[in-house]
Amino acid sequence: MKVLTVFGTRPEAIKMAPLVQALTADPDIESVLCVTAQHREMLDQVLWLFELTPHYDLNIMKPNQTVAQITTNVMLGMEKVLQEESPDIVLVHGDTSTTFATALAAFYQKIPVGHVEAGLRTFDKYSPYPEEVNRVLTGHIAELHFAPTEQNRRNLLAEGISDDKIFVTGNTVIDALLTVVEKPYTFIEDVLRDIDFENKRVITVTCHRRENLGEHMASIFKAIRAIAEEFSDVEIIYPVHMNPKVQTAAKKYLGEMERIHLIAPLQYQPFVNLMARSYLVITDSGGMQEEAPALGKPVLVVRRETERPEAIGAGTVKLAGVDQETIYEMTKTLLTDPEAYGKMAHAVNPYGDGLACQRIITALKTTVEAVAAEADQSKV
Ligand code: UD1
Ligand code: UDP
């Protein structure tokens, strides 16, 4: 069985790395890896950590690229790779434009697609934008759906996806997380080495979503600034996404402030260990809503909705929205009310047990022959 795995951004790389490692180690599988490099430096950090060497690198990233540019460049690049490799199945992940464009390119060549992290929905097509639509469309192209949770499976069933094509596997992010989180851990990065984790309360912040750029990001950052001004025992650590628009906003609202550390994107291992030593996490990231609960860290999600309701149900994640006052108040409550903090700060694992990759490989072995034969018939 020849499996072509394709990804392009940091979060996809983190979540697909353990799967590519497992595919490569399996003697029954020929594993081929293609990166689109929708991200460059942030992708390369992950490839390096997990010791992955892609067979193909489309190298498409351009500063301030538009979604249309990503989509067309990925499709054109993937057309050639798919023709050359002719895999039995193509694996894509989640909701990025790399994911959707690759799935569409594979469909045009009648090559079956397996969708990892399938079935998450906000039911609002503009939030996250354009990811919600990328994920829905990929779901309708894919032959096999690897859903992290039962809720994700139900979302797919409600859209008419056949139950025998859905596999509830857990999220591969937990597989990745468990390989890098360490106790004790020594930071080598200057800012992190100097933080007094014993006596300070660290808030890890990230924020990058396209729909938050502009007004929302300004509100989020002003709330965070107010918290840093008010609480002298709080240190804010914010590894800023490389998107130039995010960099500019972060510097404008949070730059040169005591107790706020704007730093370069961290390698996955120090980042996870930073979260593990933080008091709380404020983010609009998808992946961190899955990782932080597994580490027992409260998360305030600075978005209007989430496609990851499981951790809200489990109590470790709260939706804070994008209103400055609400974000400030919710953060303040967690800093001043031990009972409210205690209710959120417990480790839960709604997203898996670290065995998602093995489940995906088992499902591939039992189904790929049939879906590949079906696709072959349609080529006649
Ligand atoms: C993309 C995904 C989003 C995912 C996010 C993870 C789409 C439409 N969006 O959003 O789903 O959550 O990645 O981070 O697929 N840049 C660099 N170096 C890098 C990475 C980015 O310089 O290593 C800069 C470039 O100027 C680039 C910009 O960041 O143009 C934005 O990157 P892009 O992939 O277009 O969108 P993201 O907002 O990162
Ligand atoms: N992450 C990282 N270094 C950082 C910030 C985040 O390794 O400096 C990891 C984080 O642990 C998570 C992923 O990157 O696994 C999240 O990526 P991002 O926020 O870019 O995308 P999203 O999760 O929103 O899709």
Short mmCIF file of N, CA and C in Angstrom, two decimals, residues 118 124 142 172-173 179 188 215 219 235 241 266 323-324 333 357:
data_model
loop_
_atom_site.label_atom_id
_atom_site.label_comp_id
_atom_site.label_asym_id
_atom_site.label_seq_id
_atom_site.Cartn_x
_atom_site.Cartn_y
_atom_site.Cartn_z
N ALA A 118 -11.16 14.66 11.03
CA ALA A 118 -12.39 14.93 10.27
C ALA A 118 -13.56 15.20 11.22
N ASP A 124 -20.56 27.72 11.31
CA ASP A 124 -20.53 29.12 10.87
C ASP A 124 -19.44 29.22 9.81
N ALA A 142 -13.44 13.32 0.76
CA ALA A 142 -12.71 12.18 1.33
C ALA A 142 -13.51 10.87 1.26
N THR A 172 -4.52 12.82 16.83
CA THR A 172 -3.08 12.51 16.79
C THR A 172 -2.25 13.56 17.53
N VAL A 173 -2.86 14.72 17.87
CA VAL A 173 -2.09 15.72 18.62
C VAL A 173 -1.67 15.16 19.98
N THR A 179 4.93 12.53 23.21
CA THR A 179 6.34 12.24 22.90
C THR A 179 7.27 13.39 23.31
N ILE A 188 16.23 26.23 27.17
CA ILE A 188 17.50 26.86 26.75
C ILE A 188 17.25 28.25 26.16
N GLU A 215 -9.79 44.56 14.28
CA GLU A 215 -10.46 45.00 15.52
C GLU A 215 -10.41 43.97 16.67
N SER A 219 -8.75 44.27 20.47
CA SER A 219 -9.47 44.09 21.75
C SER A 219 -8.79 43.04 22.62
N GLU A 235 3.49 36.98 34.34
CA GLU A 235 4.37 37.18 33.17
C GLU A 235 3.63 36.63 31.97
N HIS A 241 3.14 34.49 16.08
CA HIS A 241 3.03 33.86 14.76
C HIS A 241 3.78 34.72 13.73
N LEU A 266 8.11 29.29 19.10
CA LEU A 266 8.97 28.33 19.79
C LEU A 266 8.92 26.99 19.09
N ASP A 323 -14.47 40.24 22.98
CA ASP A 323 -14.76 41.54 23.58
C ASP A 323 -13.72 41.82 24.69
N GLN A 324 -13.13 43.01 24.62
CA GLN A 324 -12.03 43.36 25.52
C GLN A 324 -12.39 43.19 27.00
N THR A 333 -10.79 36.88 36.86
CA THR A 333 -11.43 35.89 37.74
C THR A 333 -10.50 34.70 37.99
N CYS A 357 -2.68 7.26 16.03
CA CYS A 357 -1.97 6.88 14.80
C CYS A 357 -2.12 5.38 14.52
#
